[in-house]
Short mmCIF file of C-alpha atoms and ligand atoms in Angstrom, two decimals:
data_model
loop_
_atom_site.label_atom_id
_atom_site.label_comp_id
_atom_site.label_asym_id
_atom_site.label_seq_id
_atom_site.Cartn_x
_atom_site.Cartn_y
_atom_site.Cartn_z
CA UNK A 1 -59.09 18.23 -31.75
CA UNK A 2 -62.77 18.83 -31.21
CA UNK A 3 -64.54 19.62 -34.43
CA UNK A 4 -67.26 22.20 -33.99
CA UNK A 5 -69.92 22.20 -36.66
CA UNK A 6 -71.25 25.51 -37.86
CA UNK A 7 -72.57 27.80 -35.13
CA UNK A 8 -73.60 31.39 -35.01
CA UNK A 9 -70.59 32.86 -33.22
CA UNK A 10 -68.07 30.17 -32.26
CA UNK A 11 -65.24 30.07 -34.79
CA UNK A 12 -65.13 26.80 -36.69
CA UNK A 13 -62.27 24.60 -35.50
CA UNK A 14 -60.43 22.76 -38.24
CA UNK A 15 -57.52 20.29 -38.19
CA UNK A 16 -55.33 22.68 -40.15
CA UNK A 17 -55.23 26.12 -38.51
CA UNK A 18 -56.77 28.73 -40.81
CA UNK A 19 -54.41 31.39 -39.46
CA UNK A 20 -50.91 30.88 -38.03
CA UNK A 21 -49.01 33.79 -36.47
CA UNK A 22 -45.29 33.45 -35.76
CA UNK A 23 -42.67 35.33 -33.74
CA UNK A 24 -39.48 34.35 -35.55
CA UNK A 25 -36.99 34.50 -32.67
CA UNK A 26 -33.46 33.17 -32.30
CA UNK A 27 -31.71 34.45 -35.44
CA UNK A 28 -28.95 36.17 -33.47
CA UNK A 29 -28.27 33.18 -31.22
CA UNK A 30 -28.32 30.80 -34.19
CA UNK A 31 -25.50 32.86 -35.73
CA UNK A 32 -23.54 33.34 -32.50
CA UNK A 33 -23.51 29.56 -31.87
CA UNK A 34 -21.71 29.27 -35.21
CA UNK A 35 -19.35 32.17 -34.44
CA UNK A 36 -21.00 34.17 -37.20
CA UNK A 37 -22.16 37.80 -36.99
CA UNK A 38 -25.76 38.13 -35.76
CA UNK A 39 -26.92 39.37 -39.15
CA UNK A 40 -25.99 36.02 -40.72
CA UNK A 41 -28.84 34.63 -38.65
CA UNK A 42 -31.27 37.08 -40.26
CA UNK A 43 -30.13 36.04 -43.76
CA UNK A 44 -30.66 32.40 -42.82
CA UNK A 45 -33.95 33.41 -41.23
CA UNK A 46 -35.18 34.63 -44.61
CA UNK A 47 -34.55 31.11 -46.01
CA UNK A 48 -36.76 29.76 -43.21
CA UNK A 49 -39.45 32.30 -44.17
CA UNK A 50 -39.48 30.87 -47.72
CA UNK A 51 -39.70 27.30 -46.39
CA UNK A 52 -42.56 28.05 -44.00
CA UNK A 53 -44.54 30.11 -46.52
CA UNK A 54 -44.39 27.16 -48.95
CA UNK A 55 -45.20 24.63 -46.20
CA UNK A 56 -48.24 26.65 -45.05
CA UNK A 57 -49.51 27.10 -48.61
CA UNK A 58 -49.11 23.36 -49.27
CA UNK A 59 -51.12 22.53 -46.13
CA UNK A 60 -53.98 24.85 -47.02
CA UNK A 61 -53.32 27.38 -44.27
CA UNK A 62 -55.23 30.50 -45.34
CA UNK A 63 -53.35 33.18 -43.37
CA UNK A 64 -49.72 33.29 -42.22
CA UNK A 65 -48.58 36.30 -40.22
CA UNK A 66 -44.89 36.85 -39.47
CA UNK A 67 -43.49 39.35 -36.97
CA UNK A 68 -40.50 40.66 -38.95
CA UNK A 69 -39.76 43.91 -37.11
CA UNK A 70 -41.37 45.17 -33.94
CA UNK A 71 -41.81 48.79 -32.93
CA UNK A 72 -39.18 48.05 -30.26
CA UNK A 73 -36.58 46.67 -32.73
CA UNK A 74 -35.42 50.23 -33.57
CA UNK A 75 -33.53 50.02 -30.26
CA UNK A 76 -31.09 47.50 -31.78
CA UNK A 77 -27.58 48.54 -32.91
CA UNK A 78 -27.77 50.85 -35.94
CA UNK A 79 -25.84 48.39 -38.15
CA UNK A 80 -28.28 45.57 -37.39
CA UNK A 81 -31.33 47.78 -38.06
CA UNK A 82 -29.94 48.94 -41.39
CA UNK A 83 -29.09 45.33 -42.33
CA UNK A 84 -32.68 44.30 -41.57
CA UNK A 85 -33.96 47.18 -43.73
CA UNK A 86 -31.74 46.08 -46.65
CA UNK A 87 -32.92 42.49 -46.21
CA UNK A 88 -36.53 43.68 -46.27
CA UNK A 89 -35.88 45.67 -49.48
CA UNK A 90 -34.16 42.76 -51.20
CA UNK A 91 -36.95 40.36 -50.13
CA UNK A 92 -39.57 42.75 -51.50
CA UNK A 93 -37.65 43.13 -54.78
CA UNK A 94 -36.74 39.47 -55.30
CA UNK A 95 -39.54 37.41 -53.81
CA UNK A 96 -42.66 39.16 -55.10
CA UNK A 97 -42.66 37.54 -58.53
CA UNK A 98 -42.47 34.08 -56.94
CA UNK A 99 -45.16 34.87 -54.37
CA UNK A 100 -47.38 36.18 -57.16
CA UNK A 101 -46.81 33.10 -59.35
CA UNK A 102 -47.85 30.94 -56.39
CA UNK A 103 -51.08 32.88 -55.89
CA UNK A 104 -49.98 34.37 -52.57
CA UNK A 105 -51.44 37.68 -51.44
CA UNK A 106 -48.97 39.88 -49.55
CA UNK A 107 -50.00 42.37 -46.88
CA UNK A 108 -47.73 44.45 -44.67
CA UNK A 109 -49.08 45.82 -41.38
CA UNK A 110 -47.51 48.32 -39.00
CA UNK A 111 -46.60 51.98 -38.89
CA UNK A 112 -44.90 52.19 -42.27
CA UNK A 113 -44.43 55.97 -42.02
CA UNK A 114 -41.20 55.30 -40.10
CA UNK A 115 -39.67 53.44 -43.07
CA UNK A 116 -37.72 55.11 -45.85
CA UNK A 117 -39.83 56.09 -48.91
CA UNK A 118 -38.28 53.33 -51.06
CA UNK A 119 -39.58 50.64 -48.69
CA UNK A 120 -43.02 52.27 -48.55
CA UNK A 121 -43.17 52.32 -52.35
CA UNK A 122 -42.03 48.67 -52.67
CA UNK A 123 -44.67 47.63 -50.12
CA UNK A 124 -47.37 49.56 -51.99
CA UNK A 125 -46.42 47.94 -55.31
CA UNK A 126 -46.12 44.41 -53.85
CA UNK A 127 -49.52 44.67 -52.18
CA UNK A 128 -51.14 46.01 -55.35
CA UNK A 129 -49.57 43.31 -57.55
CA UNK A 130 -50.75 40.44 -55.33
CA UNK A 131 -54.06 41.95 -54.13
CA UNK A 132 -56.30 39.75 -56.28
CA UNK A 133 -54.52 36.47 -55.44
CA UNK A 134 -56.68 33.88 -53.73
CA UNK A 135 -54.09 31.57 -52.17
CA UNK A 136 -52.35 32.03 -48.82
CA UNK A 137 -52.45 35.56 -47.40
CA UNK A 138 -48.95 36.30 -46.11
CA UNK A 139 -48.85 39.22 -43.70
CA UNK A 140 -45.55 40.75 -42.67
CA UNK A 141 -45.77 42.77 -39.47
CA UNK A 142 -43.17 45.53 -39.77
CA UNK A 143 -42.75 48.32 -37.22
CA UNK A 144 -45.82 46.72 -35.71
CA UNK A 145 -46.89 46.66 -32.09
CA UNK A 146 -50.13 45.34 -30.63
CA UNK A 147 -50.55 48.45 -28.48
CA UNK A 148 -49.97 50.69 -31.51
CA UNK A 149 -52.66 48.72 -33.35
CA UNK A 150 -55.23 49.10 -30.55
CA UNK A 151 -54.40 52.81 -30.25
CA UNK A 152 -54.69 53.51 -33.98
CA UNK A 153 -58.07 51.73 -34.03
CA UNK A 154 -59.21 53.78 -31.03
CA UNK A 155 -58.13 57.01 -32.73
CA UNK A 156 -60.14 56.14 -35.85
CA UNK A 157 -63.24 55.47 -33.75
CA UNK A 158 -62.72 58.71 -31.81
CA UNK A 159 -62.47 60.56 -35.12
CA UNK A 160 -65.75 58.98 -36.27
CA UNK A 161 -67.38 60.24 -33.07
CA UNK A 162 -66.02 63.74 -33.68
CA UNK A 163 -67.21 63.70 -37.30
CA UNK A 164 -70.66 62.47 -36.31
CA UNK A 165 -70.82 64.85 -33.36
CA UNK A 166 -72.00 61.98 -31.17
CA UNK A 167 -70.77 58.86 -29.43
CA UNK A 168 -70.88 55.85 -31.78
CA UNK A 169 -71.98 52.36 -30.83
CA UNK A 170 -68.80 50.33 -30.41
CA UNK A 171 -68.71 46.61 -29.70
CA UNK A 172 -65.92 44.05 -30.08
CA UNK A 173 -66.80 43.26 -33.69
CA UNK A 174 -66.97 46.89 -34.82
CA UNK A 175 -63.77 47.73 -32.91
CA UNK A 176 -61.92 44.86 -34.63
CA UNK A 177 -62.90 46.31 -38.02
CA UNK A 178 -60.45 49.14 -37.35
CA UNK A 179 -57.48 46.94 -36.48
CA UNK A 180 -54.67 46.63 -39.01
CA UNK A 181 -55.57 43.00 -39.78
CA UNK A 182 -59.34 43.43 -40.05
CA UNK A 183 -59.18 41.36 -43.25
CA UNK A 184 -58.12 38.18 -41.41
CA UNK A 185 -59.71 35.88 -38.84
CA UNK A 186 -57.99 35.82 -35.45
CA UNK A 187 -54.98 33.46 -35.35
CA UNK A 188 -55.78 29.85 -34.43
CA UNK A 189 -52.16 29.02 -33.68
CA UNK A 190 -49.38 31.28 -32.38
CA UNK A 191 -45.83 29.94 -32.64
CA UNK A 192 -42.77 31.48 -31.01
CA UNK A 193 -39.36 30.00 -31.77
CA UNK A 194 -36.12 30.64 -29.88
CA UNK A 195 -37.10 29.53 -26.37
CA UNK A 196 -38.73 32.68 -24.98
CA UNK A 197 -42.32 32.37 -23.80
CA UNK A 198 -43.91 35.77 -24.24
CA UNK A 199 -46.09 37.68 -26.69
CA UNK A 200 -43.78 40.72 -27.01
CA UNK A 201 -46.47 43.19 -28.07
CA UNK A 202 -47.55 41.11 -31.08
CA UNK A 203 -51.26 40.80 -31.95
CA UNK A 204 -52.51 41.66 -28.46
CA UNK A 205 -56.21 41.97 -29.31
CA UNK A 206 -56.31 39.07 -31.77
CA UNK A 207 -54.54 36.46 -29.60
CA UNK A 208 -57.30 36.34 -26.98
CA UNK A 209 -58.38 32.76 -27.86
CA UNK A 210 -55.36 31.61 -29.84
CA UNK A 211 -53.53 28.36 -29.01
CA UNK A 212 -49.86 29.00 -28.08
CA UNK A 213 -46.90 26.83 -29.10
CA UNK A 214 -43.38 27.59 -27.89
CA UNK A 215 -40.26 25.83 -29.13
CA UNK A 216 -36.56 26.14 -28.27
CA UNK A 217 -35.68 25.72 -31.97
CA UNK A 218 -34.08 28.88 -33.37
CA UNK A 219 -35.99 30.43 -36.28
CA UNK A 220 -33.36 29.58 -38.98
CA UNK A 221 -33.78 25.89 -38.04
CA UNK A 222 -37.58 25.99 -38.05
CA UNK A 223 -38.62 23.83 -41.01
CA UNK A 224 -41.46 21.76 -42.43
CA UNK A 225 -41.02 19.02 -39.79
CA UNK A 226 -41.06 21.62 -36.99
CA UNK A 227 -44.23 23.13 -38.43
CA UNK A 228 -45.82 19.66 -38.47
CA UNK A 229 -45.00 19.27 -34.76
CA UNK A 230 -46.61 22.61 -33.97
CA UNK A 231 -49.75 21.71 -35.92
CA UNK A 232 -49.88 18.25 -34.30
CA UNK A 233 -49.77 19.94 -30.88
CA UNK A 234 -52.55 22.31 -31.97
CA UNK A 235 -54.70 19.37 -33.05
CA UNK A 236 -54.56 17.94 -29.55
CA UNK A 237 -55.99 21.10 -28.00
CA UNK A 238 -59.62 21.43 -27.07
CA UNK A 239 -60.73 24.93 -28.06
CA UNK A 240 -63.60 25.72 -25.74
CA UNK A 241 -64.00 29.50 -26.25
CA UNK A 242 -65.29 29.74 -22.67
CA UNK A 243 -67.60 26.73 -22.90
CA UNK A 244 -67.34 23.38 -21.13
CA UNK A 245 -66.00 20.19 -22.62
CA UNK A 246 -69.41 18.55 -22.34
CA UNK A 247 -71.07 21.37 -24.27
CA UNK A 248 -68.58 20.97 -27.12
CA UNK A 249 -69.14 17.21 -27.31
CA UNK A 250 -72.90 17.66 -27.46
CA UNK A 251 -72.51 20.44 -30.01
CA UNK A 252 -70.30 18.35 -32.31
CA UNK A 253 -72.96 15.66 -32.19
CA UNK A 254 -75.46 18.37 -33.12
CA UNK A 255 -77.42 17.67 -29.93
CA UNK A 256 -77.36 21.29 -28.83
CA UNK A 257 -77.64 24.47 -30.72
CA UNK A 258 -75.62 26.94 -28.65
CA UNK A 259 -76.32 30.60 -28.61
CA UNK A 260 -73.63 33.20 -28.01
C1 FPP B 301 -35.58 37.90 -34.03
O1 FPP B 301 -34.38 37.19 -33.79
C2 FPP B 301 -35.69 38.22 -35.44
C3 FPP B 301 -35.86 39.49 -35.97
C4 FPP B 301 -35.97 40.68 -35.14
C5 FPP B 301 -35.89 39.71 -37.42
C6 FPP B 301 -36.68 38.72 -38.21
C7 FPP B 301 -36.22 38.75 -39.62
C8 FPP B 301 -36.13 37.69 -40.43
C9 FPP B 301 -36.59 36.34 -40.05
C10 FPP B 301 -35.57 37.79 -41.80
C11 FPP B 301 -36.28 38.74 -42.71
C12 FPP B 301 -37.69 38.45 -42.89
C13 FPP B 301 -38.48 39.09 -43.78
C14 FPP B 301 -39.91 38.77 -43.84
C15 FPP B 301 -37.95 40.08 -44.74
P1 FPP B 301 -33.30 37.86 -32.82
O2 FPP B 301 -32.36 38.64 -33.66
O3 FPP B 301 -33.98 38.62 -31.74
O4 FPP B 301 -32.58 36.59 -32.24
P2 FPP B 301 -31.93 36.45 -30.78
O5 FPP B 301 -33.08 36.45 -29.80
O6 FPP B 301 -31.24 35.14 -30.85
O7 FPP B 301 -31.01 37.61 -30.58
#
Protein backbone atom coordinates (compact mmCIF):
# COMPACT_ATOMS: atom_id res chain seq x y z
CA UNK A 1 0.00 0.00 0.00
CA UNK A 2 1.33 3.41 -0.91
CA UNK A 3 0.73 5.92 1.82
CA UNK A 4 -0.10 9.35 0.48
CA UNK A 5 0.51 12.20 2.87
CA UNK A 6 -1.98 15.02 2.97
CA UNK A 7 -2.68 16.65 -0.39
CA UNK A 8 -5.23 19.09 -1.62
CA UNK A 9 -7.47 16.73 -3.58
CA UNK A 10 -6.12 13.17 -3.55
CA UNK A 11 -7.95 11.10 -0.94
CA UNK A 12 -5.65 9.95 1.84
CA UNK A 13 -4.83 6.25 1.52
CA UNK A 14 -4.76 4.36 4.78
CA UNK A 15 -3.99 0.71 5.64
CA UNK A 16 -7.51 0.18 6.93
CA UNK A 17 -10.11 1.26 4.37
CA UNK A 18 -12.16 4.17 5.70
CA UNK A 19 -15.21 2.99 3.77
CA UNK A 20 -16.07 -0.59 2.77
CA UNK A 21 -19.08 -1.31 0.53
CA UNK A 22 -20.36 -4.87 0.18
CA UNK A 23 -22.71 -6.76 -2.14
CA UNK A 24 -23.79 -9.65 0.06
CA UNK A 25 -24.40 -12.32 -2.58
CA UNK A 26 -24.83 -16.09 -2.33
CA UNK A 27 -27.46 -16.49 0.40
CA UNK A 28 -29.76 -18.56 -1.83
CA UNK A 29 -26.99 -20.87 -3.06
CA UNK A 30 -25.63 -21.29 0.48
CA UNK A 31 -29.07 -22.60 1.50
CA UNK A 32 -29.64 -24.73 -1.60
CA UNK A 33 -26.28 -26.51 -1.08
CA UNK A 34 -27.65 -27.59 2.30
CA UNK A 35 -31.04 -28.57 0.85
CA UNK A 36 -32.63 -25.73 2.80
CA UNK A 37 -35.13 -23.19 1.46
CA UNK A 38 -33.45 -20.10 -0.03
CA UNK A 39 -34.76 -17.90 2.77
CA UNK A 40 -32.71 -19.87 5.31
CA UNK A 41 -29.70 -18.35 3.57
CA UNK A 42 -31.04 -14.84 4.24
CA UNK A 43 -31.50 -15.64 7.95
CA UNK A 44 -27.93 -16.92 8.10
CA UNK A 45 -26.89 -13.87 6.09
CA UNK A 46 -28.14 -11.63 8.88
CA UNK A 47 -25.76 -13.44 11.29
CA UNK A 48 -22.92 -12.60 8.89
CA UNK A 49 -24.06 -8.95 8.89
CA UNK A 50 -23.66 -8.87 12.69
CA UNK A 51 -20.20 -10.46 12.46
CA UNK A 52 -18.95 -8.06 9.79
CA UNK A 53 -20.37 -4.96 11.47
CA UNK A 54 -18.48 -5.90 14.66
CA UNK A 55 -15.31 -6.79 12.74
CA UNK A 56 -15.35 -3.46 10.87
CA UNK A 57 -15.98 -1.47 14.05
CA UNK A 58 -13.12 -3.30 15.81
CA UNK A 59 -10.74 -2.48 12.93
CA UNK A 60 -11.60 1.21 12.93
CA UNK A 61 -13.43 1.20 9.60
CA UNK A 62 -15.44 4.43 9.59
CA UNK A 63 -18.15 3.56 7.04
CA UNK A 64 -19.66 0.18 6.13
CA UNK A 65 -22.30 0.10 3.40
CA UNK A 66 -24.32 -3.06 2.75
CA UNK A 67 -26.51 -3.70 -0.29
CA UNK A 68 -29.49 -5.40 1.39
CA UNK A 69 -32.18 -5.00 -1.27
CA UNK A 70 -31.76 -3.63 -4.77
CA UNK A 71 -34.41 -1.87 -6.82
CA UNK A 72 -34.38 -5.01 -8.99
CA UNK A 73 -34.99 -7.44 -6.08
CA UNK A 74 -38.77 -6.78 -6.24
CA UNK A 75 -38.69 -9.16 -9.23
CA UNK A 76 -38.03 -12.11 -6.89
CA UNK A 77 -40.82 -14.55 -5.91
CA UNK A 78 -43.41 -12.81 -3.71
CA UNK A 79 -42.72 -15.16 -0.77
CA UNK A 80 -39.01 -14.36 -0.81
CA UNK A 81 -39.62 -10.59 -1.00
CA UNK A 82 -42.05 -10.70 1.92
CA UNK A 83 -39.58 -12.83 3.92
CA UNK A 84 -36.85 -10.24 3.29
CA UNK A 85 -39.21 -7.46 4.43
CA UNK A 86 -39.99 -9.35 7.67
CA UNK A 87 -36.28 -9.94 8.23
CA UNK A 88 -35.62 -6.23 7.73
CA UNK A 89 -38.37 -5.34 10.24
CA UNK A 90 -37.10 -7.79 12.84
CA UNK A 91 -33.50 -6.56 12.35
CA UNK A 92 -34.64 -2.96 12.81
CA UNK A 93 -36.62 -3.87 15.94
CA UNK A 94 -34.05 -6.16 17.56
CA UNK A 95 -30.63 -4.86 16.58
CA UNK A 96 -30.97 -1.10 17.11
CA UNK A 97 -30.39 -1.15 20.86
CA UNK A 98 -27.16 -3.11 20.37
CA UNK A 99 -25.98 -0.88 17.52
CA UNK A 100 -26.71 2.17 19.67
CA UNK A 101 -24.86 0.75 22.70
CA UNK A 102 -21.85 0.18 20.45
CA UNK A 103 -21.88 3.77 19.21
CA UNK A 104 -22.88 2.82 15.67
CA UNK A 105 -24.76 5.32 13.53
CA UNK A 106 -27.35 3.73 11.23
CA UNK A 107 -28.37 5.22 7.89
CA UNK A 108 -30.69 3.69 5.30
CA UNK A 109 -30.46 4.85 1.68
CA UNK A 110 -32.76 4.10 -1.23
CA UNK A 111 -36.29 4.85 -2.36
CA UNK A 112 -38.06 4.07 0.91
CA UNK A 113 -41.44 5.24 -0.42
CA UNK A 114 -41.92 1.74 -1.85
CA UNK A 115 -41.74 0.14 1.62
CA UNK A 116 -44.72 -0.34 3.90
CA UNK A 117 -45.30 2.52 6.40
CA UNK A 118 -44.17 0.37 9.35
CA UNK A 119 -40.71 -0.08 7.81
CA UNK A 120 -40.47 3.63 6.99
CA UNK A 121 -41.32 4.49 10.60
CA UNK A 122 -38.81 1.98 12.04
CA UNK A 123 -36.10 3.39 9.76
CA UNK A 124 -36.93 6.95 10.81
CA UNK A 125 -36.76 6.03 14.51
CA UNK A 126 -33.55 3.98 14.17
CA UNK A 127 -31.80 6.77 12.30
CA UNK A 128 -32.93 9.38 14.83
CA UNK A 129 -31.87 7.24 17.82
CA UNK A 130 -28.35 6.63 16.47
CA UNK A 131 -27.82 9.98 14.69
CA UNK A 132 -25.39 11.41 17.25
CA UNK A 133 -23.23 8.27 17.52
CA UNK A 134 -19.62 8.74 16.51
CA UNK A 135 -18.48 5.17 15.86
CA UNK A 136 -18.91 3.20 12.63
CA UNK A 137 -21.54 4.54 10.24
CA UNK A 138 -23.50 1.53 9.00
CA UNK A 139 -25.48 2.25 5.85
CA UNK A 140 -28.08 -0.20 4.61
CA UNK A 141 -28.95 0.26 0.95
CA UNK A 142 -32.59 -0.80 0.59
CA UNK A 143 -34.58 -0.44 -2.64
CA UNK A 144 -31.42 1.30 -3.79
CA UNK A 145 -30.03 1.54 -7.30
CA UNK A 146 -27.05 3.55 -8.49
CA UNK A 147 -29.01 4.86 -11.49
CA UNK A 148 -31.90 5.88 -9.21
CA UNK A 149 -29.39 7.76 -7.04
CA UNK A 150 -27.87 9.66 -9.98
CA UNK A 151 -31.35 10.47 -11.31
CA UNK A 152 -32.68 11.73 -7.97
CA UNK A 153 -29.59 13.96 -7.60
CA UNK A 154 -30.11 15.28 -11.14
CA UNK A 155 -33.77 16.04 -10.40
CA UNK A 156 -32.82 18.02 -7.28
CA UNK A 157 -30.32 20.08 -9.28
CA UNK A 158 -32.87 20.64 -12.05
CA UNK A 159 -35.34 21.85 -9.42
CA UNK A 160 -32.73 24.27 -8.05
CA UNK A 161 -32.30 25.66 -11.57
CA UNK A 162 -36.06 26.07 -11.94
CA UNK A 163 -36.31 27.79 -8.55
CA UNK A 164 -33.43 30.12 -9.34
CA UNK A 165 -34.70 30.73 -12.86
CA UNK A 166 -31.18 30.13 -14.17
CA UNK A 167 -28.69 27.37 -14.85
CA UNK A 168 -26.62 26.61 -11.72
CA UNK A 169 -22.90 25.90 -11.67
CA UNK A 170 -22.56 22.14 -11.28
CA UNK A 171 -19.26 20.33 -10.86
CA UNK A 172 -18.47 16.84 -9.58
CA UNK A 173 -18.22 17.95 -5.96
CA UNK A 174 -21.50 19.87 -5.95
CA UNK A 175 -23.27 17.05 -7.84
CA UNK A 176 -22.08 14.51 -5.25
CA UNK A 177 -23.65 16.64 -2.49
CA UNK A 178 -27.05 15.57 -3.82
CA UNK A 179 -26.35 11.83 -3.82
CA UNK A 180 -27.99 9.69 -1.15
CA UNK A 181 -24.65 9.07 0.59
CA UNK A 182 -23.33 12.63 0.50
CA UNK A 183 -22.38 12.20 4.18
CA UNK A 184 -19.74 9.55 3.42
CA UNK A 185 -16.43 9.48 1.54
CA UNK A 186 -16.39 7.30 -1.58
CA UNK A 187 -15.76 3.61 -0.79
CA UNK A 188 -12.08 2.59 -0.66
CA UNK A 189 -12.89 -1.11 -0.91
CA UNK A 190 -15.81 -2.83 -2.65
CA UNK A 191 -16.38 -6.50 -1.80
CA UNK A 192 -18.74 -8.84 -3.62
CA UNK A 193 -19.25 -12.35 -2.26
CA UNK A 194 -20.86 -15.28 -4.06
CA UNK A 195 -18.63 -15.55 -7.13
CA UNK A 196 -20.24 -13.03 -9.48
CA UNK A 197 -18.02 -10.21 -10.73
CA UNK A 198 -20.29 -7.26 -11.40
CA UNK A 199 -21.48 -4.05 -9.77
CA UNK A 200 -25.22 -4.72 -10.21
CA UNK A 201 -26.33 -1.09 -10.09
CA UNK A 202 -24.74 -0.46 -6.67
CA UNK A 203 -22.95 2.85 -5.97
CA UNK A 204 -22.29 3.66 -9.63
CA UNK A 205 -21.03 7.22 -9.13
CA UNK A 206 -19.09 6.53 -5.94
CA UNK A 207 -17.18 3.43 -7.13
CA UNK A 208 -15.17 5.32 -9.76
CA UNK A 209 -11.83 4.90 -7.94
CA UNK A 210 -12.71 2.11 -5.52
CA UNK A 211 -10.60 -1.06 -5.26
CA UNK A 212 -12.63 -4.19 -6.11
CA UNK A 213 -12.41 -7.55 -4.32
CA UNK A 214 -14.41 -10.56 -5.49
CA UNK A 215 -14.65 -13.85 -3.61
CA UNK A 216 -16.44 -17.14 -4.29
CA UNK A 217 -17.36 -17.40 -0.59
CA UNK A 218 -21.12 -17.19 -0.09
CA UNK A 219 -22.23 -14.29 2.12
CA UNK A 220 -23.37 -16.46 5.10
CA UNK A 221 -19.80 -17.86 5.26
CA UNK A 222 -18.12 -14.46 5.02
CA UNK A 223 -16.48 -13.92 8.41
CA UNK A 224 -13.72 -12.03 10.21
CA UNK A 225 -10.98 -14.10 8.52
CA UNK A 226 -12.52 -13.48 5.08
CA UNK A 227 -12.67 -9.76 5.82
CA UNK A 228 -8.98 -9.83 6.79
CA UNK A 229 -8.16 -11.43 3.41
CA UNK A 230 -10.08 -8.71 1.57
CA UNK A 231 -8.30 -5.96 3.52
CA UNK A 232 -4.91 -7.64 2.98
CA UNK A 233 -5.60 -7.65 -0.77
CA UNK A 234 -6.58 -3.97 -0.59
CA UNK A 235 -3.32 -3.14 1.17
CA UNK A 236 -1.35 -4.54 -1.74
CA UNK A 237 -3.02 -2.21 -4.24
CA UNK A 238 -1.40 0.97 -5.43
CA UNK A 239 -4.09 3.64 -5.59
CA UNK A 240 -2.89 6.08 -8.20
CA UNK A 241 -6.04 8.15 -8.85
CA UNK A 242 -4.82 8.73 -12.41
CA UNK A 243 -1.22 9.52 -11.45
CA UNK A 244 1.93 7.51 -12.13
CA UNK A 245 3.68 5.23 -9.69
CA UNK A 246 6.74 7.48 -9.69
CA UNK A 247 4.65 10.52 -8.77
CA UNK A 248 3.17 8.69 -5.79
CA UNK A 249 6.59 7.60 -4.53
CA UNK A 250 7.92 11.14 -4.74
CA UNK A 251 4.77 12.47 -3.11
CA UNK A 252 4.99 10.06 -0.17
CA UNK A 253 8.55 11.22 0.34
CA UNK A 254 7.18 14.77 0.29
CA UNK A 255 9.45 15.60 -2.66
CA UNK A 256 6.58 16.90 -4.77
CA UNK A 257 3.56 18.87 -3.92
CA UNK A 258 1.00 17.76 -6.51
CA UNK A 259 -1.79 19.95 -7.66
CA UNK A 260 -5.12 18.57 -8.83
C1 LIG B 1 -28.27 -11.85 -2.20
O1 LIG B 1 -28.17 -13.26 -2.15
C2 LIG B 1 -28.83 -11.36 -0.95
C3 LIG B 1 -29.95 -10.56 -0.83
C4 LIG B 1 -30.73 -10.10 -1.98
C5 LIG B 1 -30.47 -10.16 0.48
C6 LIG B 1 -29.44 -9.75 1.48
C7 LIG B 1 -30.01 -9.88 2.85
C8 LIG B 1 -29.33 -10.26 3.94
C9 LIG B 1 -27.88 -10.51 3.95
C10 LIG B 1 -30.00 -10.45 5.25
C11 LIG B 1 -30.69 -9.25 5.79
C12 LIG B 1 -29.83 -8.09 5.97
C13 LIG B 1 -30.22 -6.95 6.58
C14 LIG B 1 -29.29 -5.81 6.64
C15 LIG B 1 -31.54 -6.81 7.24
P1 LIG B 1 -29.02 -14.12 -3.20
O2 LIG B 1 -30.31 -14.45 -2.58
O3 LIG B 1 -29.10 -13.39 -4.50
O4 LIG B 1 -28.13 -15.41 -3.34
P2 LIG B 1 -27.98 -16.31 -4.66
O5 LIG B 1 -27.21 -15.49 -5.66
O6 LIG B 1 -27.20 -17.47 -4.16
O7 LIG B 1 -29.35 -16.66 -5.13
